[in-house]
PDB file of C-alpha atoms in Angstrom:
ATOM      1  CA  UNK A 264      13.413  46.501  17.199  1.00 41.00           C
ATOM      2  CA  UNK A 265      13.739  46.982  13.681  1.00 38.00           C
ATOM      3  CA  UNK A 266      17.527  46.320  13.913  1.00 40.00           C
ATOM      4  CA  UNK A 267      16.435  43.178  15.486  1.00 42.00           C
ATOM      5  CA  UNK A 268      14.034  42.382  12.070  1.00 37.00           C
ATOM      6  CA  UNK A 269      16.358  43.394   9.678  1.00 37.00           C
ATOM      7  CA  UNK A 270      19.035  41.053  11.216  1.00 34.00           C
ATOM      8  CA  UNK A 271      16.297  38.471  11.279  1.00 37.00           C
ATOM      9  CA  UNK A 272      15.537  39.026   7.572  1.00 35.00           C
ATOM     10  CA  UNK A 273      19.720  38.624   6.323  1.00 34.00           C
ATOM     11  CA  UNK A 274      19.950  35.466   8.565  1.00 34.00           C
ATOM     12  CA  UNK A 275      16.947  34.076   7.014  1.00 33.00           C
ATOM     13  CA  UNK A 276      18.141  35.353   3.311  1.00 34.00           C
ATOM     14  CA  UNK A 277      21.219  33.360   3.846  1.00 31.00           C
ATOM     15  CA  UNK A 278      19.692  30.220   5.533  1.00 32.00           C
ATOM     16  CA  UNK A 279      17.705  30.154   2.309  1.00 30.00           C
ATOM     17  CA  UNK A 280      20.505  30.621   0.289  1.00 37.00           C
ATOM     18  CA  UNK A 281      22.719  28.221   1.096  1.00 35.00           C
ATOM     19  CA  UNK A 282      19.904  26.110   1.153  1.00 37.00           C
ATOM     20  CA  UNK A 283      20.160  25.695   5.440  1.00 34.00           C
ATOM     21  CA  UNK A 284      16.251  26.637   5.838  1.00 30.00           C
ATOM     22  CA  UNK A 285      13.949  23.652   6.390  1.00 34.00           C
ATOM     23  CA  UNK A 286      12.167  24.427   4.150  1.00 31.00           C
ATOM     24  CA  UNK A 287      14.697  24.099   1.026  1.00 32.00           C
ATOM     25  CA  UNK A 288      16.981  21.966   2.617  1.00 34.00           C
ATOM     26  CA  UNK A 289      15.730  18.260   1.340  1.00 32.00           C
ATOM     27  CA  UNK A 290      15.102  20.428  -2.338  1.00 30.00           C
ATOM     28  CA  UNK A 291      18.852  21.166  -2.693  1.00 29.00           C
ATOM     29  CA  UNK A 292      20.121  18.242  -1.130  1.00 33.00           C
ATOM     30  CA  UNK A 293      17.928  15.343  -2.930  1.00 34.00           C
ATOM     31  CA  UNK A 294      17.636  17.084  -6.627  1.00 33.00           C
ATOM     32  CA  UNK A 295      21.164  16.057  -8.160  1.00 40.00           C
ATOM     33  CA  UNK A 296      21.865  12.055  -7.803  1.00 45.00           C
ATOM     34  CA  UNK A 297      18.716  10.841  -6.138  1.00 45.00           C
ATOM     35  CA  UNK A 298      17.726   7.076  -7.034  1.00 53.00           C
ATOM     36  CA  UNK A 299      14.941   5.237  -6.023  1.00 52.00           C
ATOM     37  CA  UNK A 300      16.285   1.698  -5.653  1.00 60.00           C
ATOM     38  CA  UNK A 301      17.790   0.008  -3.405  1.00 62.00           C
ATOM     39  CA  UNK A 302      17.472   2.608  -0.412  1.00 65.00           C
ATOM     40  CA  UNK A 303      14.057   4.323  -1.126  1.00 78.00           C
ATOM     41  CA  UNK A 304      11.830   1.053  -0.502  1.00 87.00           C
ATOM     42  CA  UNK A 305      14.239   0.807   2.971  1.00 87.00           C
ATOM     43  CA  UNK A 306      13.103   4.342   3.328  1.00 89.00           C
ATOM     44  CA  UNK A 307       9.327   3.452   3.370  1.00 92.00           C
ATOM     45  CA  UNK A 308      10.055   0.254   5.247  1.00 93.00           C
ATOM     46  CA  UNK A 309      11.656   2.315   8.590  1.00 92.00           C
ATOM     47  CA  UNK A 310       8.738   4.722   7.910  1.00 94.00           C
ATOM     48  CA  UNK A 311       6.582   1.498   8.374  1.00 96.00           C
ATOM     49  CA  UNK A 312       7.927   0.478  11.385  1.00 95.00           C
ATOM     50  CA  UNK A 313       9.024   3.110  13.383  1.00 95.00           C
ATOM     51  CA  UNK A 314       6.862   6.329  12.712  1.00 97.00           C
ATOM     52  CA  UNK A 315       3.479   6.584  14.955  1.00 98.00           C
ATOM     53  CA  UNK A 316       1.552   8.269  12.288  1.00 98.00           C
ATOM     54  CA  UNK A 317       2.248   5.422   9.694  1.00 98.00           C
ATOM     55  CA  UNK A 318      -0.138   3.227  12.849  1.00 98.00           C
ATOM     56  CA  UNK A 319      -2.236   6.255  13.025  1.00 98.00           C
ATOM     57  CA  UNK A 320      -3.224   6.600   9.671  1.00 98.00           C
ATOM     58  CA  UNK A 321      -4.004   2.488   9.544  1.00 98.00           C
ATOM     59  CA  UNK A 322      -5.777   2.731  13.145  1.00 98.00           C
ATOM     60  CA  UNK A 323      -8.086   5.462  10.694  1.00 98.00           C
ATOM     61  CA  UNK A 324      -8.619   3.373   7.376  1.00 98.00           C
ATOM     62  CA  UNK A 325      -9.775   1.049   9.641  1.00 98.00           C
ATOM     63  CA  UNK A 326     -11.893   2.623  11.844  1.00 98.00           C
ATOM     64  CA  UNK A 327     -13.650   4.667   8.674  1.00 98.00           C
ATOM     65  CA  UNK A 328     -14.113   0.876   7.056  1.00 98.00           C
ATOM     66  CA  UNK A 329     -16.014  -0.121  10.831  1.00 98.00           C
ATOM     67  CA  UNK A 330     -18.255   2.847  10.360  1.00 98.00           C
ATOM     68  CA  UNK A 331     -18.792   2.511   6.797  1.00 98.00           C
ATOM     69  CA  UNK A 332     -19.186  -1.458   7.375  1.00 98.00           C
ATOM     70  CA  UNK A 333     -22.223  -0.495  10.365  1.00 98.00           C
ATOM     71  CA  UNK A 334     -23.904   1.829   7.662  1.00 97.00           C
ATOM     72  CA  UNK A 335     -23.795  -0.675   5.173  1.00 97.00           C
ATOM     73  CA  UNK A 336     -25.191  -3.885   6.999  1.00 97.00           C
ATOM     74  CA  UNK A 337     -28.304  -1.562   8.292  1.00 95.00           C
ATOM     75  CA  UNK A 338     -29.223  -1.310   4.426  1.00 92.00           C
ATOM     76  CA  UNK A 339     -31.036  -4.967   2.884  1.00 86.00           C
ATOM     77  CA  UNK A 340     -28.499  -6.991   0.747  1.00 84.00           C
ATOM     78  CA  UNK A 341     -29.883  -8.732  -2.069  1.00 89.00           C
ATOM     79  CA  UNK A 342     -26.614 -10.834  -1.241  1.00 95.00           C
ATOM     80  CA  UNK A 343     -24.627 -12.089   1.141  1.00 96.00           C
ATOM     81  CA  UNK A 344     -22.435  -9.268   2.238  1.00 97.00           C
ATOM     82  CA  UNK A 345     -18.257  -9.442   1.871  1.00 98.00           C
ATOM     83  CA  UNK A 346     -15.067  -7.512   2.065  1.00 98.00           C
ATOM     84  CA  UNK A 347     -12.625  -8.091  -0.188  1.00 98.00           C
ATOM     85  CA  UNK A 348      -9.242  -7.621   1.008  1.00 98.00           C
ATOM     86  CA  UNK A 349      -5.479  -7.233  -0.401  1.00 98.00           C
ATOM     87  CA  UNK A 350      -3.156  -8.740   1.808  1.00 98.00           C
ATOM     88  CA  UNK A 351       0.466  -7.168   1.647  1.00 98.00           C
ATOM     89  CA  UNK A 352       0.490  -3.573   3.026  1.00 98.00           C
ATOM     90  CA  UNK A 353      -3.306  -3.965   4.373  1.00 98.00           C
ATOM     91  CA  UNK A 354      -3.418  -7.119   6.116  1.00 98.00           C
ATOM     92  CA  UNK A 355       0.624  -8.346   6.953  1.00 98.00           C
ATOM     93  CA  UNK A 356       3.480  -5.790   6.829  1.00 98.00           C
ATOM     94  CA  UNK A 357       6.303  -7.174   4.697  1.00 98.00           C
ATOM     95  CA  UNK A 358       8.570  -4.286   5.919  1.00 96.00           C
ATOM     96  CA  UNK A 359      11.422  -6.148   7.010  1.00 95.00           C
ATOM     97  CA  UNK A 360      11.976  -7.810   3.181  1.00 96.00           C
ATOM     98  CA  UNK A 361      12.540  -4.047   1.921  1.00 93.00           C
ATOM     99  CA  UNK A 362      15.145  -3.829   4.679  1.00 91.00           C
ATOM    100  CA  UNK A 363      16.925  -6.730   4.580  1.00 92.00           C
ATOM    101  CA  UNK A 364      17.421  -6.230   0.613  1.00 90.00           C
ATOM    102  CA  UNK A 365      18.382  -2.998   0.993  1.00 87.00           C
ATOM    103  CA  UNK A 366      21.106  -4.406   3.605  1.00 87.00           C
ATOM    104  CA  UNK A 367      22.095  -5.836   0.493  1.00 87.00           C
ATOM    105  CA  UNK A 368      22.292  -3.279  -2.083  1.00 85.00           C
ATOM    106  CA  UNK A 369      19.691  -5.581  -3.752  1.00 87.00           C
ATOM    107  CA  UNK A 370      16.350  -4.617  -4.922  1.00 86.00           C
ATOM    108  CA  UNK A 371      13.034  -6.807  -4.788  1.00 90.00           C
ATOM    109  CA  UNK A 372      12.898 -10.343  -6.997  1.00 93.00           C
ATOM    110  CA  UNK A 373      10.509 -12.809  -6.860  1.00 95.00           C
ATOM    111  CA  UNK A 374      12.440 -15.609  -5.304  1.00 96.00           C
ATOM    112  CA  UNK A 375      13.776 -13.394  -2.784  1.00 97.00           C
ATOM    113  CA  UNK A 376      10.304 -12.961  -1.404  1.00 97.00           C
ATOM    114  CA  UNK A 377       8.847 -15.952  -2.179  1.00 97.00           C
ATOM    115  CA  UNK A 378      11.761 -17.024   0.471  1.00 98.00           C
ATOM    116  CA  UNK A 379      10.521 -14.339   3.118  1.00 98.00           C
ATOM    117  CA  UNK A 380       6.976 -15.475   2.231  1.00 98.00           C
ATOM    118  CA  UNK A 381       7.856 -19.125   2.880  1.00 98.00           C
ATOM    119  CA  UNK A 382       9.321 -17.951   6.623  1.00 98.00           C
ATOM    120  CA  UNK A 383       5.673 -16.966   7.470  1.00 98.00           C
ATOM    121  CA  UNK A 384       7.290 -14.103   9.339  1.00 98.00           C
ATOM    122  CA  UNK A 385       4.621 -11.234   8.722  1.00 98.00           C
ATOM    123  CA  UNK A 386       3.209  -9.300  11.514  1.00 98.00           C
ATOM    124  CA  UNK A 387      -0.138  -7.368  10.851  1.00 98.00           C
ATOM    125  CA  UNK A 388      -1.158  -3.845   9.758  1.00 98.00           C
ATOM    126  CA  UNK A 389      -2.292  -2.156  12.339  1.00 98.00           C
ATOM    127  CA  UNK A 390      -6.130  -2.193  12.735  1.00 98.00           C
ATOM    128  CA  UNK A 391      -6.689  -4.876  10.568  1.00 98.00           C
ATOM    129  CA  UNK A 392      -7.209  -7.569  12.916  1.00 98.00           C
ATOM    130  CA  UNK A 393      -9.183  -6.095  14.800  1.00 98.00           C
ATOM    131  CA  UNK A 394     -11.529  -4.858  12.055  1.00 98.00           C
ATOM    132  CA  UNK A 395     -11.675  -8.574  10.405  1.00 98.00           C
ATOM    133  CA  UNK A 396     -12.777 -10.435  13.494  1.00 98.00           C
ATOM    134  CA  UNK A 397     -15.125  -7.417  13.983  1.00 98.00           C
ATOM    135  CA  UNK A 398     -16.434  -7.754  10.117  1.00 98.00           C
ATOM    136  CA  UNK A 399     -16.888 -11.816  10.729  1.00 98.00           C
ATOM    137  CA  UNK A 400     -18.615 -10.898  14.146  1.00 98.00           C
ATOM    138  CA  UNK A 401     -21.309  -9.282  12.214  1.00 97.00           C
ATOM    139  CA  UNK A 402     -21.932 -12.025   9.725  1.00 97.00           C
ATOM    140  CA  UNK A 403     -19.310 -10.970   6.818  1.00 98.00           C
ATOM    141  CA  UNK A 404     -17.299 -12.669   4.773  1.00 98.00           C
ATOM    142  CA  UNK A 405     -14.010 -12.039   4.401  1.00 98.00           C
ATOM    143  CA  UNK A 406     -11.981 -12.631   0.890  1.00 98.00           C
ATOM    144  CA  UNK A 407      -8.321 -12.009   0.407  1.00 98.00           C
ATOM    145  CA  UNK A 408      -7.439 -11.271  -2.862  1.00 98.00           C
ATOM    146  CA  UNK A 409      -4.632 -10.937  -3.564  1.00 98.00           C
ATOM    147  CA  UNK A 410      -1.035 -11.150  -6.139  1.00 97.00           C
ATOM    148  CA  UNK A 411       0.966 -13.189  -3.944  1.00 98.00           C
ATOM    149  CA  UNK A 412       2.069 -16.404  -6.666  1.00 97.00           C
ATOM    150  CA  UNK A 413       0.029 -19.755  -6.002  1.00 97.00           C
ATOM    151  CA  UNK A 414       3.378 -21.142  -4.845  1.00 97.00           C
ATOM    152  CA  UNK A 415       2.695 -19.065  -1.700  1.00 98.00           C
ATOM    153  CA  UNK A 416      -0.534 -20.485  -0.943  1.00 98.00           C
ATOM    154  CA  UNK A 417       0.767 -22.499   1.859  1.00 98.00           C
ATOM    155  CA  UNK A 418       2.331 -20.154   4.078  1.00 98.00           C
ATOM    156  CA  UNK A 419       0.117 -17.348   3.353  1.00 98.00           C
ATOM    157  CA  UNK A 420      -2.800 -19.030   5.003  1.00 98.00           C
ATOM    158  CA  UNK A 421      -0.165 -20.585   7.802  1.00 98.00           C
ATOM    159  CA  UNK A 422       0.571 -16.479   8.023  1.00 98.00           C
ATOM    160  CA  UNK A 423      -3.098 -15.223   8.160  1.00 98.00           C
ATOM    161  CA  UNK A 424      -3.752 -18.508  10.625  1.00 98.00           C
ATOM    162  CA  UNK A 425      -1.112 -17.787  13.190  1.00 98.00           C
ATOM    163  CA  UNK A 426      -3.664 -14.195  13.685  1.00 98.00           C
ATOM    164  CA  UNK A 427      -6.662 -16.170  13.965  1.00 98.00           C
ATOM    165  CA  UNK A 428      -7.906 -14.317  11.151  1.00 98.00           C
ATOM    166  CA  UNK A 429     -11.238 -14.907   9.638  1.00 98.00           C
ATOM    167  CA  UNK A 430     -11.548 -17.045   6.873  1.00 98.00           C
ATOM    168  CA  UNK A 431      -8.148 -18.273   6.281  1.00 98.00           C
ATOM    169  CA  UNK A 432      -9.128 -20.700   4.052  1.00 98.00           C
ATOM    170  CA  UNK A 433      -8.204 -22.155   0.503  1.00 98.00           C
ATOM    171  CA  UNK A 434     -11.484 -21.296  -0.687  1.00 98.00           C
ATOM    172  CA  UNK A 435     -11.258 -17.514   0.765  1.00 98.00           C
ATOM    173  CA  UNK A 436      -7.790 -16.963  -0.400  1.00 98.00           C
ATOM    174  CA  UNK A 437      -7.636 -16.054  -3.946  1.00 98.00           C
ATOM    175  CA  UNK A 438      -3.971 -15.776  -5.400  1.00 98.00           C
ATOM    176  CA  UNK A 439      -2.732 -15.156  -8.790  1.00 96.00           C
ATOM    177  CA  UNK A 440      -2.990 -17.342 -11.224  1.00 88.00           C
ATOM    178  CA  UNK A 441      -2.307 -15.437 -14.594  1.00 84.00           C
ATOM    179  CA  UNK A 442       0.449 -13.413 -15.965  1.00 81.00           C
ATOM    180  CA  UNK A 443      -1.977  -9.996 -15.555  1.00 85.00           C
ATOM    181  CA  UNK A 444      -1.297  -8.584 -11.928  1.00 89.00           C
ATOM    182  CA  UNK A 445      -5.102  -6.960 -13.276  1.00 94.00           C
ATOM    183  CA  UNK A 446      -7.271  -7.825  -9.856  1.00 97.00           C
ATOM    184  CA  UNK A 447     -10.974  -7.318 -11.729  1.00 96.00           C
ATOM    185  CA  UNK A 448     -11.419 -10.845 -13.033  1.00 95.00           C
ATOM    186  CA  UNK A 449     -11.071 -12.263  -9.491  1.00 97.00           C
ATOM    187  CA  UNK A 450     -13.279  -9.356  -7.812  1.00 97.00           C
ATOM    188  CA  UNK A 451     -15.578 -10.358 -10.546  1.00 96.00           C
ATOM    189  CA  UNK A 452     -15.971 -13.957  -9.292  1.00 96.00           C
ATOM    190  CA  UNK A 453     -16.735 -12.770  -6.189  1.00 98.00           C
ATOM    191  CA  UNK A 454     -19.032 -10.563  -6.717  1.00 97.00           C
ATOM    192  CA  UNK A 455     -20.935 -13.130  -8.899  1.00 97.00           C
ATOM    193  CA  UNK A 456     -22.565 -14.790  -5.084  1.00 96.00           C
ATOM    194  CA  UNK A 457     -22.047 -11.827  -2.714  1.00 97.00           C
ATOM    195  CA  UNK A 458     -22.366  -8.020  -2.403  1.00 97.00           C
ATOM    196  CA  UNK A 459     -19.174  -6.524  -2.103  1.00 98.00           C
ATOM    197  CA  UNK A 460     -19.217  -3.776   0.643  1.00 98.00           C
ATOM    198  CA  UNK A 461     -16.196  -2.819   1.007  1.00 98.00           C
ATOM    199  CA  UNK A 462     -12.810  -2.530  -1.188  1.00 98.00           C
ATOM    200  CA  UNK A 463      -9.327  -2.555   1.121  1.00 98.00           C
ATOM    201  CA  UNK A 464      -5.868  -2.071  -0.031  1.00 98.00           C
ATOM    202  CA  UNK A 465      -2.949   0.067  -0.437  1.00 98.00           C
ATOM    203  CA  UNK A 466      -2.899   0.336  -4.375  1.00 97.00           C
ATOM    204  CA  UNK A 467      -5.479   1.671  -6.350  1.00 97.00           C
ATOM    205  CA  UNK A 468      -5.510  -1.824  -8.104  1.00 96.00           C
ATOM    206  CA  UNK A 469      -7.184  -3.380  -5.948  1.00 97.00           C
ATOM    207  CA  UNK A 470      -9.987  -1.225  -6.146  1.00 97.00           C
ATOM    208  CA  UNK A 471     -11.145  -0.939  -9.705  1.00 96.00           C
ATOM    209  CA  UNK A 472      -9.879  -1.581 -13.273  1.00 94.00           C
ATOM    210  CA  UNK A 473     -10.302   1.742 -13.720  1.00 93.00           C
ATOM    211  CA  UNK A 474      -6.468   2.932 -12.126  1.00 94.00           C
ATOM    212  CA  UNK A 475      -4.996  -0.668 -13.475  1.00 93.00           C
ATOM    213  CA  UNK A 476      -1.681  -0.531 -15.968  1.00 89.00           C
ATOM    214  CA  UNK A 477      -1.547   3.392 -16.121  1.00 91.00           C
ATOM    215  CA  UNK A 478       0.661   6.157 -16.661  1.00 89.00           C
ATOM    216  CA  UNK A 479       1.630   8.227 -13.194  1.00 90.00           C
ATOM    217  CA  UNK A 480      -1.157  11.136 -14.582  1.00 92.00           C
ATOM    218  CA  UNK A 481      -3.538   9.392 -15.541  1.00 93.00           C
ATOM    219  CA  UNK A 482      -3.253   7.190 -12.394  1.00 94.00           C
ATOM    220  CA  UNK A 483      -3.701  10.473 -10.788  1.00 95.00           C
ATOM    221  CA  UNK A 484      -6.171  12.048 -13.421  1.00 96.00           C
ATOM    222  CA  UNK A 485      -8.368   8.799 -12.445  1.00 95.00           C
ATOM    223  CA  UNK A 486      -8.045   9.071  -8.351  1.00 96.00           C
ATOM    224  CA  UNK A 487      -9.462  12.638  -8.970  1.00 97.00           C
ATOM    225  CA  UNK A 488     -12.640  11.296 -10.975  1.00 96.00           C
ATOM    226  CA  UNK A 489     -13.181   8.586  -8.241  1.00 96.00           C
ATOM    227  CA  UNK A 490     -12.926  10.793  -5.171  1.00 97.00           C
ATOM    228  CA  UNK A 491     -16.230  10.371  -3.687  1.00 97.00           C
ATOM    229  CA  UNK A 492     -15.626   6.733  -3.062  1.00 97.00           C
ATOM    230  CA  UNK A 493     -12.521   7.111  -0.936  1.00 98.00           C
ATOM    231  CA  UNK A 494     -13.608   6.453   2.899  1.00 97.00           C
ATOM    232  CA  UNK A 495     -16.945   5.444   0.772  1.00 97.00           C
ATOM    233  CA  UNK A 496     -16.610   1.878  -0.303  1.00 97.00           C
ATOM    234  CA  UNK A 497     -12.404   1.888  -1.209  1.00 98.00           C
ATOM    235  CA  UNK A 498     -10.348   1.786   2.045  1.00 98.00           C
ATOM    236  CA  UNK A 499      -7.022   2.843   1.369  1.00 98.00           C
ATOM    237  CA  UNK A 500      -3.898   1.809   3.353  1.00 98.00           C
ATOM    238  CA  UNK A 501      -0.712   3.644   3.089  1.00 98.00           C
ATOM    239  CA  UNK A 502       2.777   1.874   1.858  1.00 97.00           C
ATOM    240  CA  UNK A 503       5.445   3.810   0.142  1.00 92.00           C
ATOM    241  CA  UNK A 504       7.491   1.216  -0.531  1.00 93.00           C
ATOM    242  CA  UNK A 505       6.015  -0.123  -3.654  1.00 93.00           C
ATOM    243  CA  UNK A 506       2.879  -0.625  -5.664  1.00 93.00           C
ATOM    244  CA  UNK A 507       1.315   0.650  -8.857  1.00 92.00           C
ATOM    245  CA  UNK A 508       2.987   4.158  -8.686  1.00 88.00           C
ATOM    246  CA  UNK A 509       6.389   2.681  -8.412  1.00 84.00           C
ATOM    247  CA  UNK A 510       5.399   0.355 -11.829  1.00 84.00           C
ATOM    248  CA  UNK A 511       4.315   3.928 -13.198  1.00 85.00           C
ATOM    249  CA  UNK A 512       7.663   5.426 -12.234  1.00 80.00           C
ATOM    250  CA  UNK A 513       9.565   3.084 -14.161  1.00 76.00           C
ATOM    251  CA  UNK A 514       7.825   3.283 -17.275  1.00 73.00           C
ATOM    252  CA  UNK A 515       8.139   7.140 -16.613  1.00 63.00           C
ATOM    253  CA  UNK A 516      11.893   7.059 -15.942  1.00 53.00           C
ATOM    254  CA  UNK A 517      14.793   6.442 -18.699  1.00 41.00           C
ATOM    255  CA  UNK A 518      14.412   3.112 -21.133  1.00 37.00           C
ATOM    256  CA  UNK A 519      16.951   0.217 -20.168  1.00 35.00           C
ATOM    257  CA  UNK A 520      18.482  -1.687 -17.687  1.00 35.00           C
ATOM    258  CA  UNK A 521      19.241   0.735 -15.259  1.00 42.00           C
ATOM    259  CA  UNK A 522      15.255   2.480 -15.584  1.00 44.00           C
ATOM    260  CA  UNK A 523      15.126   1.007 -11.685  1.00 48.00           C
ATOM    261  CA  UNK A 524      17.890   3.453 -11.245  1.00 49.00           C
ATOM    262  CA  UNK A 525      16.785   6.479 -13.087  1.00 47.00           C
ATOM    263  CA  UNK A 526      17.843  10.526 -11.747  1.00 51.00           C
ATOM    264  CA  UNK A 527      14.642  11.213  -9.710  1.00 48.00           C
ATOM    265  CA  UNK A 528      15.519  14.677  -9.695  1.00 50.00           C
ATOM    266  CA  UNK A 529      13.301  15.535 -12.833  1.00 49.00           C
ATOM    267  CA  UNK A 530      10.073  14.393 -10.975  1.00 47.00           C
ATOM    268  CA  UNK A 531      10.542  16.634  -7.724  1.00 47.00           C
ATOM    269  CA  UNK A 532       8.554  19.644  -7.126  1.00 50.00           C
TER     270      UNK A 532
END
């Protein structure tokens, strides 16, 4: 027996060593010439598609907003109650752009996907038809707002249509319309006629002005200080493929051209 251990304990020395052991395989094998772009937003985008517990945690976002959503429409509004909604990542999955640029050795631009846009190709999130139709059922509004370009107007509400999807309107849709990606003005508008129950998106943005145009640790620093209102009132959807972190990242990562590019290895654990 404790020849057996001992053997045990030199094959797992070596395993670890040569860096063979689970656990410290993806550390030595990442840490030298990883780059983020093209491959890592393909990365998230397979994730997207083809992992059960990327549905799994949406099927959950969503089904904490329908509980939170019941709580809140017992309570009086002074009022009347809406959601506000982003749309890419929490309402249509725009995984297949990442891959097909990523195909290309090519990296997101805006004409690119204002051409996928234009193809009204998205399919949804999971959950979040469901949990719309269930939110109008009950007498709620529905806003999406969100930083698609006004160009995209058209075949945005064409996409959000072809679900059936509740208000899918021109005067529910609420694109961008300055140069600030900032989401707070527009919430603000909203909120001017209606209580706001619930927040949903996959970046912090579209929450509060609190975690807009900021550094990876204070973006981080400021998640911590808001942590109560998580599951509460801000619905979070998961996407890896972009969003305010990545924006972070880059501003993070070496100065010039190539920042999109920069040695990850410096930010791994």
């Amino acid at each position: 027996m404790k020849k057996s251990i001992t053997f045990r304990l030199l094959l797992l020395l070596i395993f670890i060593g040569t860096g063979s052991f689970a656990f410290g395989q993806h550390k030595t094998a990442v840490a030298p010439n990883l780059k983020l772009l093209p491959a890592g937003p393909a990365w998230g985008a397979v994730w997207q598609q083809k992992a059960a517990e990327y549905d799994a945690l949406c099927f959950q976002a969503y089904n904490i907003a329908k509980l939170r959503l019941d709580e809140l429409l017992s309570k009086t509004q002074d009022k009347a109650p809406v959601i506000v909604t982003d749309i890419d990542e929490t309402v249509l999955d725009n995984s297949p752009y990442f891959i097909e640029r990523a195909k290309l050795g090519a990296c997101y631009t805006d004409p690119t996907w204002i051409q996928w846009t234009a193809r009204e190709a998205c399919d949804t999130v999971p959950g979040a038809s469901a949990f719309l139709k269930y939110a109008a059922s009950k007498g709620v509004v529905v806003y999406y707002v969100t930083n698609r370009f006004q160009v995209e107007q058209i075949p945005t509400l064409h996409n959000l249509q072809h679900f059936n999807l509740p208000n899918a309107d021109e005067d529910h849709l609420i694109l961008l319309n300055t140069k600030d990606s900032s989401k707070e003005t527009r919430r603000l508008k909203v909120a001017a006629n209606h209580d706001i129950l619930l927040l949903i998106g996959d970046n912090l943005g579209d929450f509060s002005k609190a975690f807009d145009h900021l550094p990876i640790n204070k973006r981080k620093a400021s998640a911590d200080k808001n942590a109560s209102e998580f599951g509460k009132r801000f619905i979070v959807l998961p996407n890896n493929m972009y969003g305010g972190w990545e924006d972070a990242y880059y501003k993070n990562a070496s100065e010039g051209v190539n920042a999109k590019n920069a040695d990850l290895s410096k930010f791994l654990k």
